[in-house]
Coordinates of C-alpha atoms and ligand atoms in Angstrom, one line a residue:
M1 CA -15.8 24.8 -16.8
I2 CA -12.5 24.3 -14.9
G3 CA -14.5 23.9 -11.7
D4 CA -16.5 20.9 -12.8
R5 CA -13.5 19.2 -14.3
L6 CA -11.5 19.8 -11.1
K7 CA -14.2 18.4 -9.0
Q8 CA -14.5 15.3 -11.2
A9 CA -10.8 14.7 -11.2
R10 CA -10.7 15.1 -7.4
Q11 CA -13.5 12.7 -6.9
S12 CA -12.1 10.3 -9.4
A13 CA -8.7 10.3 -7.5
G14 CA -10.6 9.8 -4.2
F15 CA -9.4 13.0 -2.6
S16 CA -11.5 15.0 -0.1
L17 CA -11.1 18.8 -0.4
R18 CA -8.8 18.7 2.7
A19 CA -6.6 15.8 1.4
L20 CA -6.1 17.6 -1.9
A21 CA -5.3 20.8 0.0
E22 CA -2.6 19.1 2.0
Q23 CA -1.1 17.5 -1.1
T24 CA -0.9 20.6 -3.1
D25 CA -0.4 23.3 -0.5
V26 CA -3.5 25.2 -1.8
S27 CA -6.2 25.9 0.8
A28 CA -9.3 23.7 0.9
M29 CA -11.3 27.0 0.8
A30 CA -9.6 28.0 -2.4
I31 CA -10.1 24.6 -4.0
S32 CA -13.7 24.7 -3.1
K33 CA -14.0 28.1 -4.7
Y34 CA -12.3 26.9 -7.9
E35 CA -14.8 24.0 -8.0
R36 CA -17.8 26.3 -7.7
G37 CA -16.4 28.6 -10.3
E38 CA -16.0 31.5 -7.8
M39 CA -12.3 31.8 -8.4
T40 CA -10.0 30.8 -11.2
P41 CA -6.7 29.1 -10.4
G42 CA -3.5 30.4 -11.9
S43 CA -1.2 28.3 -14.0
D44 CA 1.1 27.4 -11.2
V45 CA -1.8 26.2 -9.0
L46 CA -3.3 24.3 -12.0
L47 CA 0.0 22.5 -12.5
R48 CA 0.2 21.5 -8.8
L49 CA -3.4 20.3 -8.9
S50 CA -2.9 18.3 -12.1
K51 CA 0.2 16.6 -10.7
S52 CA -1.6 15.5 -7.5
L53 CA -4.6 14.4 -9.4
G54 CA -2.7 12.5 -12.0
V55 CA -4.2 14.3 -15.0
R56 CA -2.7 16.7 -17.5
V57 CA -3.5 20.4 -17.3
E58 CA -5.4 20.1 -20.6
Y59 CA -7.8 17.9 -18.8
F60 CA -9.2 20.9 -16.9
F61 CA -10.1 22.6 -20.1
R62 CA -11.6 19.7 -21.9
Q63 CA -15.3 20.1 -22.7
A64 CA -17.3 17.1 -21.6
T65 CA -19.1 15.9 -24.7
V66 CA -20.7 12.7 -23.3
R67 CA -22.7 12.2 -20.1
L68 CA -23.4 9.0 -18.3
E69 CA -27.2 8.8 -17.6
A70 CA -29.8 6.4 -16.2
V71 CA -27.2 4.9 -13.9
E72 CA -28.0 1.8 -11.9
F73 CA -25.5 0.4 -9.4
R74 CA -25.5 -3.3 -8.8
N75 CA -25.2 -4.3 -5.1
R76 CA -25.6 -0.6 -4.3
A77 CA -26.4 -1.3 -0.6
S78 CA -22.8 -1.7 0.5
L79 CA -21.3 1.4 -1.3
S80 CA -20.9 4.7 0.4
K81 CA -22.0 7.9 -1.3
A82 CA -18.3 8.9 -1.5
D83 CA -17.4 5.6 -3.3
E84 CA -20.3 6.0 -5.7
C85 CA -19.0 9.5 -6.6
R86 CA -15.5 8.2 -7.2
I87 CA -16.7 5.4 -9.3
L88 CA -19.0 7.7 -11.4
A89 CA -16.2 10.2 -11.8
D90 CA -13.8 7.5 -13.1
V91 CA -16.4 6.0 -15.4
Q92 CA -17.3 9.5 -16.8
D93 CA -13.6 10.2 -17.4
R94 CA -13.1 7.0 -19.3
L95 CA -16.2 7.6 -21.3
E96 CA -14.9 10.9 -22.4
R97 CA -11.6 9.4 -23.5
W98 CA -13.6 6.9 -25.5
Q99 CA -15.7 9.7 -27.0
A100 CA -12.5 11.4 -28.1
L101 CA -11.5 8.3 -29.9
D102 CA -15.0 8.0 -31.4
E103 CA -14.4 11.4 -33.0
I104 CA -11.4 9.9 -34.8
F105 CA -12.9 6.5 -35.6
P106 CA -16.7 7.1 -35.9
P107 CA -18.5 3.9 -34.8
S108 CA -19.6 1.8 -37.7
E109 CA -23.1 0.6 -38.3
E110 CA -22.4 -2.8 -36.9
M111 CA -21.0 -1.2 -33.8
C112 CA -24.4 0.2 -32.9
F113 CA -26.1 -1.9 -30.3
A114 CA -29.3 -3.6 -31.5
I115 CA -31.4 -6.5 -30.2
P116 CA -31.2 -9.3 -32.8
D117 CA -34.5 -10.0 -34.6
Q118 CA -34.3 -13.7 -33.6
V119 CA -34.7 -12.9 -29.9
P120 CA -38.3 -14.0 -29.0
K121 CA -40.6 -10.9 -28.7
K122 CA -42.2 -12.4 -25.6
I123 CA -40.1 -14.4 -23.1
R124 CA -42.4 -16.9 -21.4
S125 CA -40.0 -19.6 -20.1
G126 CA -36.5 -20.8 -19.5
D127 CA -36.5 -22.2 -23.1
D128 CA -37.2 -18.7 -24.5
I129 CA -34.2 -17.4 -22.4
E130 CA -32.0 -20.1 -23.9
Q131 CA -33.2 -19.2 -27.3
A132 CA -32.6 -15.5 -26.7
A133 CA -29.0 -16.2 -25.7
I134 CA -28.4 -18.3 -28.8
A135 CA -29.9 -15.6 -31.0
V136 CA -27.4 -13.1 -29.6
R137 CA -24.6 -15.5 -30.1
E138 CA -25.7 -16.1 -33.7
A139 CA -26.2 -12.4 -34.5
W140 CA -22.7 -11.7 -33.1
E141 CA -21.2 -14.7 -35.0
L142 CA -19.8 -16.2 -31.8
G143 CA -20.6 -19.8 -32.7
H144 CA -20.8 -22.2 -29.7
N145 CA -17.3 -21.8 -28.4
P146 CA -16.1 -20.1 -25.3
I147 CA -15.9 -16.4 -25.7
P148 CA -12.3 -15.3 -25.1
G149 CA -12.7 -11.6 -24.2
L150 CA -16.1 -10.4 -23.3
V151 CA -15.2 -6.7 -23.0
D152 CA -13.9 -6.5 -26.6
T153 CA -16.9 -8.6 -27.8
F154 CA -19.3 -6.2 -26.2
E155 CA -17.4 -3.1 -27.5
E156 CA -17.5 -4.5 -31.0
H157 CA -21.3 -4.7 -30.8
G158 CA -22.0 -1.2 -29.5
I159 CA -21.9 -1.7 -25.7
R160 CA -19.4 0.5 -24.1
V161 CA -17.6 -1.4 -21.3
I162 CA -15.6 0.5 -18.7
V163 CA -13.3 -1.6 -16.5
T164 CA -12.8 0.7 -13.5
P165 CA -10.1 0.2 -10.9
Y166 CA -11.3 -1.0 -7.6
I167 CA -12.0 2.0 -5.4
G168 CA -13.0 2.1 -1.8
E169 CA -13.4 -0.6 0.8
E170 CA -16.7 -2.1 -0.2
S171 CA -17.6 -4.3 -3.0
F172 CA -18.5 -2.8 -6.3
D173 CA -19.8 -5.3 -8.8
G174 CA -20.8 -3.1 -11.6
L175 CA -23.2 -0.5 -12.9
A176 CA -25.2 0.1 -16.0
G177 CA -26.3 3.3 -17.7
R178 CA -26.4 5.1 -21.0
A179 CA -24.3 7.6 -22.8
G180 CA -26.6 9.0 -25.5
D181 CA -27.9 6.0 -27.4
M182 CA -25.1 3.7 -26.3
P183 CA -25.5 1.3 -23.4
V184 CA -22.7 1.5 -20.9
I185 CA -21.7 -1.2 -18.5
A186 CA -18.9 -0.8 -15.9
V187 CA -17.3 -3.5 -13.9
G188 CA -14.7 -3.5 -11.2
S189 CA -11.2 -4.4 -12.4
H190 CA -10.2 -6.2 -9.3
W191 CA -12.7 -9.1 -9.6
P192 CA -11.7 -12.5 -11.1
G193 CA -12.6 -12.8 -14.7
D194 CA -15.4 -15.3 -14.2
R195 CA -17.2 -12.8 -11.9
Q196 CA -16.8 -9.9 -14.2
R197 CA -18.0 -12.0 -17.1
F198 CA -21.1 -13.0 -15.3
T199 CA -21.8 -9.4 -14.4
L200 CA -21.4 -8.3 -18.0
A201 CA -23.5 -11.2 -19.4
H202 CA -26.2 -10.4 -16.7
E203 CA -26.3 -6.8 -17.8
L204 CA -26.5 -7.9 -21.4
G205 CA -29.5 -9.9 -20.2
H206 CA -31.2 -6.7 -19.0
L207 CA -30.6 -5.0 -22.4
I208 CA -32.0 -8.0 -24.3
L209 CA -34.8 -9.1 -22.1
H210 CA -36.1 -5.9 -20.6
G211 CA -39.8 -5.3 -21.6
R212 CA -40.1 -8.8 -23.1
L213 CA -40.7 -10.9 -20.0
V214 CA -44.2 -12.1 -19.4
D215 CA -45.8 -11.3 -16.0
G216 CA -44.5 -13.7 -13.3
L217 CA -41.0 -13.9 -14.6
D218 CA -38.6 -12.1 -12.4
E219 CA -36.1 -10.0 -14.4
E220 CA -33.2 -10.5 -12.1
K221 CA -33.6 -14.3 -12.2
A222 CA -34.1 -14.3 -15.9
C223 CA -30.9 -12.2 -16.4
H224 CA -29.0 -14.7 -14.3
H225 CA -30.3 -17.5 -16.5
F226 CA -29.5 -15.5 -19.6
A227 CA -25.9 -14.9 -18.4
G228 CA -25.3 -18.6 -17.9
A229 CA -26.9 -19.5 -21.2
F230 CA -24.9 -16.8 -23.1
L231 CA -21.6 -17.9 -21.6
A232 CA -22.2 -21.6 -21.9
P233 CA -25.1 -22.4 -24.4
K234 CA -27.3 -25.4 -23.9
D235 CA -25.7 -27.7 -26.5
I236 CA -22.3 -27.1 -25.1
V237 CA -23.4 -27.8 -21.5
I238 CA -25.0 -31.2 -22.6
E239 CA -21.9 -32.0 -24.7
S240 CA -19.6 -31.2 -21.8
L241 CA -21.5 -32.8 -18.9
G242 CA -23.8 -35.3 -20.6
R243 CA -27.6 -35.3 -20.5
K244 CA -28.1 -36.7 -17.0
R245 CA -25.7 -37.0 -14.1
R246 CA -25.9 -38.5 -10.7
W247 CA -23.0 -36.4 -9.4
I248 CA -20.3 -34.1 -10.9
E249 CA -16.7 -34.1 -9.8
P250 CA -15.6 -30.7 -8.6
R251 CA -12.6 -30.9 -10.8
E252 CA -14.7 -31.2 -13.9
L253 CA -16.4 -28.0 -13.0
M254 CA -13.0 -26.3 -12.3
L255 CA -11.8 -27.4 -15.8
L256 CA -15.0 -26.1 -17.4
K257 CA -14.6 -22.9 -15.6
Q258 CA -11.1 -22.4 -17.0
E259 CA -12.4 -23.2 -20.4
F260 CA -15.5 -21.0 -20.5
G261 CA -14.8 -18.3 -17.9
L262 CA -18.0 -19.3 -16.1
S263 CA -17.8 -20.0 -12.4
M264 CA -18.2 -23.5 -10.9
A265 CA -21.3 -22.2 -9.1
A266 CA -22.8 -21.0 -12.4
W267 CA -22.0 -24.4 -14.0
T268 CA -24.1 -26.1 -11.3
F269 CA -27.0 -23.8 -12.2
R270 CA -26.6 -24.6 -15.9
A271 CA -26.8 -28.3 -14.9
L272 CA -29.9 -27.6 -13.0
E273 CA -31.6 -25.4 -15.6
L274 CA -31.0 -28.0 -18.3
G275 CA -32.1 -31.0 -16.2
V276 CA -28.6 -32.6 -16.0
L277 CA -28.8 -32.5 -12.3
D278 CA -32.2 -32.8 -10.6
K279 CA -33.3 -30.4 -7.9
T280 CA -32.5 -32.7 -5.0
T281 CA -29.0 -33.5 -6.2
H282 CA -28.3 -29.9 -7.0
G283 CA -29.3 -29.1 -3.4
K284 CA -27.0 -31.8 -2.1
Y285 CA -24.2 -30.6 -4.3
W286 CA -24.5 -27.1 -2.8
G287 CA -24.3 -28.5 0.7
Y288 CA -21.1 -30.3 -0.4
L289 CA -19.6 -27.1 -1.9
R290 CA -20.5 -25.2 1.3
K291 CA -18.9 -27.8 3.5
H292 CA -15.6 -27.2 1.8
G293 CA -16.1 -23.4 1.7
W294 CA -16.1 -23.6 -2.1
D295 CA -19.4 -21.7 -2.3
K296 CA -17.5 -18.6 -1.3
N297 CA -13.9 -19.3 -2.5
E298 CA -13.8 -21.6 -5.5
P299 CA -10.9 -24.0 -5.6
G300 CA -8.3 -24.0 -8.4
P301 CA -6.6 -21.2 -10.3
R302 CA -8.1 -17.8 -10.6
Y303 CA -9.7 -17.0 -13.9
R304 CA -7.8 -14.1 -15.5
S305 CA -9.5 -10.7 -15.2
E306 CA -11.1 -9.1 -18.3
A307 CA -9.3 -6.3 -20.0
S308 CA -10.1 -4.1 -22.9
H309 CA -7.6 -4.1 -25.8
L310 CA -9.7 -2.2 -28.3
F311 CA -9.2 1.2 -26.8
E312 CA -5.5 0.9 -26.6
K313 CA -5.2 -0.6 -30.1
R314 CA -7.1 2.4 -31.5
V315 CA -5.0 4.9 -29.7
Y316 CA -1.9 3.4 -31.3
H317 CA -3.6 3.1 -34.7
A318 CA -4.4 6.8 -34.6
L319 CA -0.8 7.5 -33.5
A320 CA 0.6 5.5 -36.3
E321 CA -1.5 7.4 -38.8
D322 CA -0.6 10.8 -37.2
W323 CA -4.3 11.4 -36.4
L324 CA -3.2 12.5 -33.0
G325 CA 0.0 13.5 -31.4
E326 CA 2.0 11.8 -28.6
S327 CA 0.8 14.1 -25.8
R328 CA -2.8 13.6 -26.7
A329 CA -2.3 9.8 -27.0
A330 CA -0.6 9.8 -23.5
E331 CA -3.6 11.7 -22.1
L332 CA -6.1 9.3 -23.6
L333 CA -4.2 6.3 -22.2
G334 CA -3.8 8.0 -18.9
M335 CA 0.0 7.7 -18.8
P336 CA 2.9 10.1 -18.6
L337 CA 4.5 11.0 -21.9
V338 CA 7.8 9.2 -21.1
E339 CA 5.8 6.0 -20.5
L340 CA 4.0 6.4 -23.8
R341 CA 7.4 6.8 -25.6
A342 CA 8.7 3.8 -23.8
C343 CA 5.6 1.8 -25.0
R344 CA 6.1 3.0 -28.6
N345 CA 9.6 1.6 -28.2
M346 CA 8.1 -1.7 -27.1
E347 CA 9.5 -1.1 -23.6
C348 CA 6.2 -0.7 -21.8
P349 CA 6.6 -0.8 -18.0
A350 CA 3.1 -2.5 -17.7
D351 CA 4.3 -5.4 -20.0
A352 CA 7.3 -5.9 -17.7
A353 CA 5.1 -6.0 -14.7
D354 CA 3.0 -8.8 -16.2
Q355 CA 5.8 -11.2 -16.7
Ligands
LIG401 ZN1 -29.7 -7.3 -12.7

């Protein structure tokens, strides 16, 4: 058991066998034997390994109770095998921590993911996709307004979202999978919020639309459409832009992006999908964006990255009620005990760094 855990922690921290050996002064051969279960490390070695890997010693003895399955990477082409392993190990670790909390707070009925009944059984057209997006918004009681935090919204409706730190050199957009019955979506923490939100909404599209699209509708394109329609529903787009436009000022799109957390690029596609811009004008508009380099780097302030608050809130809730102890709470939050104590005292180093 220690072997698998050690390997997972090593991959998650991004160490090769050799790099970890150098850090800990334990031979690579020995570490490899520990990982394969051919040798058991003593407590002194375990302590050194745990320090270098940034985990508590208890981590090595924790039984994995949840497994990430049916994993699909997005934009897989640019990721190396080693990066994939690191990302998977990190996602797996965070899933296990969530699972530990689920044992304290069992997920309620409404926290189980289900496709709302109002979603059309057969999706035949763009209109059906718009309808599907509205149906999810209604079932989740989101109204028509911008959705402030998508991660917590997904979590509250039974989709586990893992925001994983950027690892490696190449782009990692996200991945989708399952842990038991629960859908899991992971996104990279380094991306601007509008990109993360689009990835999340696109993955929600797969969950909602998969198996419902008639022949001839491409699932990827349909999920892009769904993502836009979910983040900025039809009525709101018309209300914000008007029914028909000859041109749109870039600054309008920038302001809408800040309001809805939907990129300027995605807003132009909403305008096209809903006939606010015709195809020719949309093409010209893209030429104009490209000329300024705005197709790659959108102008204006960066939209804040998504973060999950639910997990942290629950850990403190459990702590307040004495359902778990300080050292367990620190382990779940992935922070040293001193830091947890500082946070309990409202002197969290992370808060100071944000200011
Ligand atoms: Zn997709």
